[in-house]
Amino acid sequence: MPYKPIESYGVIGDMHSVALVGMDGSIDWCCLPHFDSPSVFAAILDDKQGGSFALAAAHATSRKQMYMPDTNVLLTRFLDAEGVGEVCDFMPIHRDTYGAYRRGMHQIVRVARAVRGAVRFRLACRPAIDFARRPHRLILDDPRGAVFDSEGLDLALISPVPLSSDGAGGVTADFVLQPGESATFSLRQVEDWTVSDGLLSTPISGEDALRRTVDFWRKWLGKSRYKGRWREMVDRSALVLKLLTFEPTGAIVAAATTSLPEEIGGIRNWDYRYVWVRDAAFTLYAFLRLGYTEEAARFMEWLSARVSEEDGPTGPLQLMYSIEGRHELPEIALTHLDGYRGSRPVRVGNGATAQLQLDIYGELIDSVYLFDKYGSPISYDFWRELQRMASWVCERWDQPDESIWEVRGGRQQFVYSKLQCWVALDRTLRLADKRSLPLDRPRIARARDAIYEAIMTHGWDAERRTFVQSFGSAALDASNLLMSLMRFISPTDPRILGTLDRTLAELASDTLVHRYELGKGAGDGLTGKEGTFSICTFWLVEALARAGRLDDARFIFEKMLTYANHLGLYSEQIGPSGELLGNFPQAFTHLGLVSAAFYLDRALGQGG
């Protein structure tokens, strides 16, 4: 099976994990039971041994995909002169416990239908458990289905049609549906199928499961308060962000995949299936703007547990955690996998956990400030932890770090990290004043003001009229566009206007923005190239809008929307031919879209 473009996939999920479904009807990525669990299907990372679950019309000449309106239920259509078939894919939501859908059982439901004419379908399911490292035993149980039995994780495929072994640990089936007929398949994951009563004998009503799942997503999306321009794209981004939320804890993962490359054939391949404090904090902004205070409250609970832990090697916070809050995420290379289109290595875990990234304190405390304002007032115990973090920032803001882009070429005095240290102390002061909370205000204010002066003195290139990436550097960095968004500087200050102009001149490719200049400054410690960084384009849109350049902002925003895939989904980056690169779908990009759309719509005179 040849590799498909990253943009050819749709995504379904149950807020525990997700699956990527290609336009050819093949599920090529899924980790069970959770986002950061080992994979059961990973053909997107190795087209020969990664494992997949294909269900498609056998003779289709054209394929199309769509979501059922206002849901994360995916419809893949197969069209031919002789007939039209459909496959409806979804993962039932666990909190909606009905029938066989009890907590602890994760499943993918696939409903094949003949819409017009008699349609021949072909099914081929071959798991490759634990990134193809764990063998399994195939047990055919005619006429109920098949079990893929492995150590610690079992899969059961419930099928209404007979299944046959493919001789390599998988199953196949060919069947014909007459017009109006349907067939429902359910792939269920359990720890041990032999003690799961009725696993194969429990039938599933595809239409009932579909109705309940559609109802869940539509009720959830109906709570959004965004009614402005670009509502369809904002709604899709909201649905993506909800899919990337781990329902049991409220944690928000950065992306659904690992090791999708930033350059085809390159080494910039990372595991994003974890909770970055920065990414999750920005996602909380998006949820609050859309009116989803419950999601924000759940994340604050998860965050409260993290900030109350003992300090680690990098301070009160680690830059990322597992979805349960685990600290250790050792990075290993899976050398037996080919990588997407030969992009090696395939990595599991992330070595950046050991990095010092000072910017996370600003993003976190700003999210707390906004939650206290638009959600619920924080507790005194939580405030004491924020005081402790603010004091830590006062003492260490002038240290070099690896910052937002997680460079692997050594620590630098990054301007963006200084900016977010300023934000951390500024929001601490604002929150204390708003709530009359106890704080050593003079000390915090002195440190905040010292950071401001340091940025203006050492982070500003007077000759080129732009803020730079790090103190003394000549390199540009798109993260400086956040200065006006974070209220550090007036959006019409000549310094930020100069930075906007230099960004457009030196970091933009047409209207798409690179995050920094490869080969300038101290470097990021990596070889190879990368695409434009999609959230940076959305930052540019919002910075332009705040500067009053609405025509430019709208044009760039509208053009950026055309780079989404056919379902409105984005990965991390965009390649030189407009192809999607990097992990997919990515929260960072979608939350950037929400923020830019929200502000730009309001600036154009139609409140979001």
XYZ file of C-alpha atoms in Angstrom:
608
model
C 0.000 0.000 0.000
C 1.636 3.281 -1.042
C 1.791 6.184 1.397
C -1.062 8.643 1.110
C -0.666 12.404 1.520
C -1.108 13.514 5.115
C -3.931 15.775 3.972
C -5.906 12.814 2.608
C -6.986 11.738 6.103
C -9.961 12.448 8.290
C -9.991 11.927 12.058
C -12.494 10.315 14.423
C -12.211 9.818 18.168
C -13.821 9.279 21.559
C -11.795 11.732 23.708
C -9.548 8.866 24.772
C -7.856 8.265 21.445
C -8.335 8.885 17.725
C -8.111 7.080 14.404
C -7.049 8.475 11.030
C -9.214 7.351 8.107
C -7.936 7.806 4.559
C -10.042 8.705 1.556
C -9.589 5.111 0.405
C -11.400 3.878 3.530
C -8.267 2.633 5.321
C -7.621 3.331 8.990
C -3.847 3.806 8.995
C -3.325 5.177 12.511
C -4.838 4.378 15.882
C -3.423 3.988 19.385
C -5.466 2.163 22.029
C -6.655 2.622 24.650
C -5.266 6.177 24.833
C -3.631 8.861 22.687
C -0.154 8.037 23.976
C -0.591 4.251 24.052
C 1.271 2.049 21.571
C -0.342 1.842 18.151
C -2.563 -0.927 16.850
C -2.596 0.528 13.315
C 0.395 2.487 12.039
C 0.520 2.072 8.255
C 1.042 5.833 8.038
C 4.495 5.199 9.561
C 5.257 1.965 7.726
C 3.095 0.991 4.773
C 4.201 -2.644 4.841
C 4.288 -3.700 8.478
C 2.494 -0.878 10.322
C -0.996 -2.427 10.192
C -4.291 -1.051 8.872
C -8.054 -1.615 8.759
C -9.490 -1.063 5.271
C -13.178 -1.058 4.385
C -14.148 0.247 0.952
C -16.178 -0.336 -2.163
C -14.132 -2.639 -4.359
C -14.555 -0.931 -7.738
C -14.991 2.775 -6.981
C -13.589 5.227 -9.508
C -14.074 8.300 -7.302
C -13.854 8.898 -3.563
C -15.057 11.755 -1.393
C -15.122 12.484 2.332
C -17.252 14.665 4.564
C -18.252 14.963 8.181
C -21.870 14.635 9.120
C -22.753 18.270 9.890
C -21.592 19.557 13.277
C -20.021 16.238 14.324
C -16.847 14.163 14.325
C -18.641 11.365 12.470
C -16.867 10.756 9.165
C -18.509 9.680 5.916
C -16.342 8.258 3.120
C -18.161 7.872 -0.197
C -17.244 5.573 -3.085
C -18.746 6.503 -6.441
C -18.955 4.502 -9.638
C -21.230 4.409 -12.663
C -22.672 1.114 -11.403
C -23.300 2.155 -7.809
C -22.524 4.363 -4.826
C -21.356 3.050 -1.464
C -20.592 4.740 1.834
C -18.636 3.916 4.973
C -19.598 5.830 8.117
C -16.841 5.841 10.773
C -17.028 6.969 14.396
C -15.928 6.110 17.931
C -18.750 6.074 20.511
C -18.331 8.496 23.409
C -17.646 6.749 26.727
C -19.552 9.100 28.985
C -22.694 8.094 27.078
C -22.884 4.635 28.620
C -25.518 2.588 26.871
C -25.739 -1.028 25.751
C -22.292 -2.492 25.137
C -20.545 0.877 25.387
C -19.348 0.587 28.947
C -16.369 2.402 30.366
C -13.122 0.637 29.623
C -14.137 -0.636 26.201
C -12.829 1.416 23.307
C -14.140 0.745 19.858
C -14.293 1.883 16.269
C -17.645 1.461 14.554
C -17.747 1.214 10.757
C -21.088 1.120 8.928
C -20.998 0.177 5.238
C -24.012 1.111 3.117
C -25.141 0.663 -0.474
C -26.676 3.990 -1.478
C -27.335 3.293 -5.150
C -27.061 0.006 -6.955
C -25.524 -3.209 -5.635
C -22.090 -2.461 -4.159
C -19.295 -4.956 -3.558
C -17.238 -4.102 -0.480
C -13.890 -5.453 0.608
C -12.636 -5.554 4.202
C -9.025 -6.137 5.213
C -8.025 -5.809 8.872
C -4.493 -6.570 10.024
C -3.442 -5.016 13.318
C 0.237 -4.544 14.173
C 0.119 -4.133 17.931
C 2.629 -2.016 19.842
C 4.133 -0.382 16.753
C 4.443 -3.846 15.151
C 6.614 -5.086 18.024
C 4.111 -7.379 19.767
C 2.918 -10.558 18.013
C -0.710 -11.617 18.155
C -2.708 -14.778 17.629
C -5.667 -14.746 15.255
C -8.784 -16.550 16.452
C -11.624 -16.831 13.950
C -15.028 -17.205 15.592
C -17.473 -17.825 12.765
C -20.062 -16.369 12.429
C -19.407 -13.667 15.031
C -16.032 -12.315 13.982
C -12.387 -12.591 14.975
C -10.103 -11.946 17.918
C -6.538 -10.630 17.685
C -5.030 -11.957 20.911
C -1.782 -10.423 22.206
C -0.084 -9.981 25.553
C -1.780 -7.152 27.473
C -4.132 -5.989 24.725
C -6.743 -7.810 22.682
C -8.869 -6.669 19.757
C -12.163 -8.198 18.719
C -13.693 -7.524 15.316
C -17.433 -8.157 15.346
C -18.597 -8.798 11.826
C -21.987 -9.543 10.209
C -20.204 -11.323 7.332
C -17.809 -14.314 7.371
C -14.131 -13.453 7.826
C -11.170 -15.341 6.392
C -7.533 -15.398 7.459
C -5.148 -13.586 5.137
C -2.295 -15.845 6.233
C -0.386 -12.990 7.893
C -2.347 -12.409 11.092
C -5.160 -10.432 9.504
C -8.635 -11.079 8.127
C -10.417 -10.285 4.893
C -13.988 -10.378 3.636
C -15.790 -9.671 0.375
C -19.518 -8.995 0.468
C -22.219 -7.378 -1.597
C -24.844 -4.984 -0.271
C -28.043 -4.360 -2.173
C -29.507 -0.821 -2.422
C -30.508 0.377 1.042
C -28.702 -2.426 2.888
C -26.013 -1.802 5.505
C -23.486 -3.826 7.484
C -22.003 -2.728 10.816
C -18.520 -3.715 11.968
C -17.138 -3.005 15.431
C -13.486 -3.238 16.429
C -13.324 -3.423 20.213
C -10.273 -3.167 22.446
C -10.021 -4.886 25.832
C -7.191 -6.027 28.075
C -8.214 -9.682 27.957
C -11.001 -10.925 25.713
C -11.323 -14.239 27.572
C -12.694 -12.491 30.667
C -14.776 -9.893 28.827
C -18.222 -11.407 28.968
C -20.073 -11.378 25.709
C -17.396 -9.483 23.812
C -18.086 -11.233 20.533
C -21.653 -12.238 21.262
C -22.897 -8.741 22.085
C -24.388 -7.316 18.891
C -24.120 -3.666 18.030
C -26.862 -1.540 16.555
C -25.012 0.657 14.098
C -27.879 3.074 13.592
C -28.501 3.463 17.322
C -24.812 4.024 18.054
C -24.615 6.524 15.205
C -27.673 8.429 16.368
C -26.359 8.754 19.917
C -22.878 9.794 18.787
C -24.226 12.403 16.359
C -26.459 13.738 19.131
C -23.512 14.081 21.508
C -21.376 16.084 19.096
C -24.207 18.355 17.980
C -25.222 19.162 21.542
C -21.626 19.943 22.420
C -21.020 22.190 19.409
C -24.345 23.925 19.986
C -22.852 25.499 23.120
C -20.333 27.526 21.098
C -20.934 31.253 21.219
C -19.095 32.016 17.987
C -21.642 33.196 15.387
C -19.442 35.312 13.146
C -17.742 34.948 9.789
C -15.893 31.690 9.118
C -18.208 29.841 11.472
C -17.800 26.542 9.641
C -13.999 26.595 9.981
C -14.147 27.747 13.604
C -16.647 25.000 14.438
C -14.445 22.363 12.824
C -11.438 23.636 14.793
C -13.468 23.494 18.010
C -14.436 19.901 17.248
C -10.773 19.026 16.631
C -9.717 20.588 19.936
C -12.427 18.635 21.738
C -11.239 15.414 20.052
C -7.725 16.082 21.392
C -9.013 16.413 24.971
C -8.535 13.398 27.254
C -11.939 13.118 28.869
C -10.945 11.378 32.143
C -8.525 14.133 33.213
C -9.269 17.184 31.046
C -5.722 17.123 29.651
C -5.238 18.358 26.082
C -2.716 16.670 23.783
C -0.724 18.648 21.245
C -1.503 16.348 18.295
C -2.868 12.923 17.497
C 0.257 11.370 15.952
C 3.965 10.819 16.293
C 6.790 11.246 13.793
C 4.935 12.685 10.817
C 7.840 14.627 9.306
C 8.468 18.345 9.005
C 10.517 17.488 5.909
C 9.965 14.390 3.760
C 12.946 12.123 4.324
C 14.239 14.330 7.138
C 14.908 13.745 10.829
C 12.583 16.393 12.309
C 10.056 13.797 13.432
C 8.657 14.119 16.946
C 6.072 12.537 19.237
C 3.309 15.063 19.979
C 0.812 12.785 21.792
C 1.411 14.482 25.135
C 0.294 17.513 27.091
C 2.454 20.586 26.495
C 1.703 23.206 29.137
C 2.015 25.884 26.436
C -0.228 24.245 23.846
C -2.850 23.275 26.405
C -2.876 26.795 27.882
C -3.442 28.293 24.439
C -6.201 25.731 23.843
C -7.823 26.882 27.064
C -7.855 30.438 25.612
C -9.716 29.099 22.586
C -12.248 27.203 24.683
C -12.926 30.270 26.843
C -13.412 32.470 23.768
C -15.922 29.985 22.415
C -17.742 29.773 25.752
C -16.618 26.287 26.789
C -16.009 26.948 30.471
C -16.503 23.293 31.442
C -13.532 22.206 29.311
C -11.482 25.021 30.776
C -12.435 23.974 34.314
C -11.435 20.354 33.672
C -8.032 21.431 32.384
C -7.571 23.690 35.408
C -8.134 20.664 37.640
C -5.401 18.791 35.780
C -3.163 21.840 35.955
C -3.787 22.312 39.676
C -2.482 18.808 40.287
C 0.706 19.620 38.342
C 1.492 22.926 40.046
C 1.119 21.373 43.508
C 3.865 18.823 42.800
C 7.410 19.239 44.084
C 9.851 21.180 41.947
C 11.767 19.151 39.410
C 15.107 19.739 37.680
C 13.607 22.515 35.527
C 11.568 24.208 38.240
C 7.957 24.105 39.457
C 6.730 22.940 36.061
C 7.850 20.502 33.418
C 7.127 21.652 29.875
C 5.145 18.499 29.023
C 3.499 15.533 30.716
C 1.643 12.391 29.788
C -2.145 12.647 29.676
C -2.290 11.205 33.209
C 0.418 13.608 34.442
C 3.393 11.245 34.243
C 6.756 13.056 34.113
C 8.970 10.486 32.408
C 8.602 10.374 28.609
C 11.859 8.766 27.442
C 12.526 9.274 23.740
C 13.365 6.158 21.781
C 13.731 5.479 18.063
C 11.730 2.642 16.524
C 14.339 1.595 14.008
C 12.271 -1.276 12.593
C 9.715 1.152 11.113
C 10.286 2.816 7.761
C 8.798 6.185 8.730
C 6.334 8.156 6.647
C 7.718 7.995 3.085
C 11.084 6.964 4.481
C 11.311 9.769 7.072
C 13.390 8.318 9.877
C 13.640 7.972 12.760
C 10.186 7.130 14.080
C 10.240 8.391 17.656
C 8.174 7.461 20.702
C 8.468 9.684 23.759
C 10.008 13.128 23.695
C 13.425 14.119 24.976
C 12.378 17.754 25.227
C 10.872 16.933 28.632
C 14.302 17.679 30.121
C 14.499 21.133 28.561
C 14.119 24.448 30.356
C 11.429 26.498 28.637
C 10.752 29.590 30.701
C 7.904 30.757 28.464
C 5.503 28.144 29.867
C 5.056 30.189 33.060
C 3.630 33.137 31.178
C 1.285 31.018 29.097
C 0.113 29.107 32.142
C -0.443 32.087 34.448
C -2.161 34.013 31.671
C -4.556 31.073 31.200
C -5.249 31.062 34.947
C -5.877 34.815 34.840
C -8.381 34.385 31.995
C -10.073 31.429 33.664
C -10.445 33.412 36.886
C -12.011 36.205 34.816
C -14.295 34.229 32.494
C -14.662 30.884 34.275
C -14.519 30.527 38.064
C -12.394 32.295 40.702
C -9.362 30.213 41.658
C -8.875 28.863 45.167
C -6.503 30.253 47.769
C -4.388 27.083 47.663
C -4.012 27.440 43.886
C -3.074 31.089 44.378
C -0.296 30.089 46.774
C 1.170 27.843 44.073
C 0.996 30.713 41.572
C 2.806 32.934 44.074
C 5.533 30.308 44.329
C 5.884 30.149 40.544
C 5.977 33.935 40.225
C 8.724 34.081 42.845
C 10.672 31.422 40.935
C 10.327 33.445 37.707
C 11.601 36.556 39.508
C 14.800 34.722 40.372
C 15.402 32.982 37.043
C 13.952 35.026 34.185
C 17.422 36.104 33.053
C 18.642 32.538 32.459
C 19.087 31.174 28.924
C 16.675 28.408 27.912
C 15.461 26.321 24.946
C 12.179 28.279 24.636
C 9.061 27.671 22.555
C 10.694 25.931 19.581
C 12.558 23.379 21.720
C 15.893 23.922 20.022
C 18.462 21.192 20.419
C 21.482 23.380 19.790
C 21.918 24.801 23.286
C 20.229 27.399 25.465
C 19.994 31.041 24.429
C 18.587 34.297 25.763
C 15.387 33.990 23.749
C 13.281 37.137 23.526
C 10.045 35.147 23.502
C 10.905 33.506 26.816
C 11.583 36.928 28.337
C 8.242 38.132 26.959
C 6.382 35.294 28.642
C 8.262 35.793 31.916
C 6.972 39.377 31.763
C 3.462 38.012 31.131
C 3.746 35.650 34.103
C 4.571 38.482 36.507
C 2.177 40.981 34.933
C -0.804 38.603 35.173
C 0.151 37.669 38.719
C -0.022 41.344 39.658
C -3.304 41.850 37.807
C -4.886 38.807 39.442
C -3.731 39.880 42.899
C -5.144 43.370 42.394
C -8.426 42.123 40.969
C -9.028 39.672 43.801
C -7.164 41.586 46.571
C -4.925 38.568 47.044
C -1.743 38.659 49.137
C 1.444 39.264 47.159
C 4.841 40.903 47.498
C 3.815 43.434 44.876
C 6.951 45.631 44.896
C 9.239 42.660 44.241
C 7.082 41.262 41.421
C 6.661 44.693 39.836
C 10.416 45.407 39.926
C 11.204 42.138 38.189
C 8.449 42.681 35.624
C 9.763 46.121 34.761
C 13.353 44.857 34.562
C 12.274 42.244 32.010
C 10.519 44.923 29.951
C 13.602 47.085 29.808
C 15.831 44.102 28.970
C 13.661 43.172 25.988
C 13.549 46.733 24.718
C 17.303 47.157 25.153
C 18.742 43.790 24.143
C 15.983 42.226 22.038
C 15.576 45.172 19.662
C 17.622 45.679 16.494
C 17.508 49.443 15.955
C 19.183 49.278 12.550
C 16.724 46.777 11.073
C 13.776 48.094 13.101
C 12.707 44.712 14.424
C 12.669 42.539 17.503
C 15.039 39.577 17.132
C 15.072 35.962 18.212
C 17.547 36.240 21.063
C 19.658 38.896 22.747
C 22.405 39.978 20.354
C 21.094 37.852 17.476
C 20.330 38.996 13.942
C 17.754 36.236 13.367
C 14.019 36.886 13.291
C 11.432 34.825 15.110
C 7.691 34.750 14.429
C 6.926 34.206 18.111
C 7.641 37.931 18.615
C 4.331 38.596 16.834
C 2.709 37.646 20.126
C 4.016 40.794 21.803
C 0.947 42.808 20.893
C -1.392 39.848 21.380
C -0.100 39.435 24.956
C -0.511 43.184 25.629
C 3.211 43.675 26.121
C 3.313 46.472 23.558
C 0.786 48.649 21.801
C -0.291 47.013 18.514
C 0.524 50.291 16.748
C 3.880 50.905 18.441
C 6.533 51.595 15.762
C 8.620 48.741 17.116
C 5.946 46.103 16.566
C 5.015 47.641 13.212
C 8.642 47.328 12.152
C 8.657 43.716 13.337
C 5.536 43.034 11.272
C 7.178 44.455 8.168
C 10.413 42.485 8.678
C 8.419 39.302 9.307
C 6.566 39.738 6.025
C 9.798 40.501 4.199
C 12.049 37.797 5.675
C 9.971 35.019 7.248
C 6.996 34.881 4.892
C 6.781 32.676 1.813
C 4.003 34.448 -0.056
C 1.615 34.768 2.914
C 2.769 31.697 4.856
C 5.155 32.269 7.751
C 8.236 30.334 8.847
C 8.736 30.237 12.599
C 12.376 31.397 12.386
C 15.264 31.662 9.961
C 17.106 28.371 9.619
C 20.843 28.904 9.466
C 20.800 32.240 11.299
C 21.458 32.931 14.927
C 22.824 30.112 17.049
C 20.794 27.513 15.119
C 18.405 24.881 16.382
C 20.918 22.032 16.451
C 19.186 20.037 13.708
C 19.907 19.340 10.061
C 17.434 19.653 7.233
C 14.594 21.993 6.418
C 10.986 22.414 7.426
C 7.756 23.899 6.101
C 6.023 27.098 7.086
C 4.581 26.946 10.588
C 0.819 27.331 10.418
C 0.116 28.923 13.792
C 2.683 31.628 12.937
C 0.546 32.629 9.946
C -2.474 32.957 12.223
C -0.381 35.030 14.674
C 0.516 37.326 11.784
C -3.173 37.687 10.900
C -4.092 38.709 14.433
C -1.126 41.065 14.846
C -2.014 42.792 11.554
C -5.645 43.080 12.591
C -4.697 44.601 15.942
C -2.458 47.052 14.092
C -5.447 48.183 12.014
C -4.267 46.558 8.771
C -7.561 44.736 8.285
C -7.374 44.265 4.521
C -3.993 42.558 4.774
C -5.124 40.493 7.747
C -8.280 39.296 6.035
C -6.520 38.411 2.786
C -3.847 36.361 4.565
C -6.467 34.667 6.742
C -8.722 33.776 3.810
C -5.722 32.464 1.874
C -4.609 30.394 4.845
C -8.028 28.736 4.986
C -7.413 27.314 1.506
C -4.485 25.282 2.862
C -6.741 23.168 5.088
C -7.489 19.711 3.783
C -10.841 18.718 2.290
C -12.333 18.387 5.786
C -10.986 21.645 7.242
C -8.113 19.946 9.112
C -4.532 21.179 9.538
C -1.259 19.605 10.511
C 1.635 21.523 12.051
C 3.257 22.849 8.869
C 2.717 23.450 5.158
C 5.276 22.289 2.598
C 6.586 24.063 -0.504
C 3.821 22.641 -2.729
C 1.039 23.355 -0.260
C 1.117 19.837 1.205
C 0.576 19.247 4.907
C 3.643 18.340 6.971
C 4.128 17.406 10.600
C 1.815 15.781 13.114
C -1.891 15.743 12.314
C -4.287 17.116 13.293
C -2.487 19.629 15.468
C -4.095 21.619 18.279
C -1.678 24.563 17.939
C -2.820 25.334 14.399
C -6.521 24.984 15.108
C -6.448 27.126 18.250
C -4.545 29.776 16.255
C -7.336 29.732 13.681
C -9.970 30.196 16.388
C -8.117 33.129 17.965
C -7.449 34.885 14.647
C -11.015 34.381 13.420
C -12.460 35.634 16.687
C -10.451 38.860 16.747
C -10.578 39.570 13.012
C -14.330 39.061 12.863
C -14.827 41.484 15.725
C -12.480 44.027 14.170
C -14.431 43.848 10.912
C -17.566 44.841 12.749
C -19.468 41.616 13.340
C -18.832 40.343 16.823
C -17.960 36.668 17.159
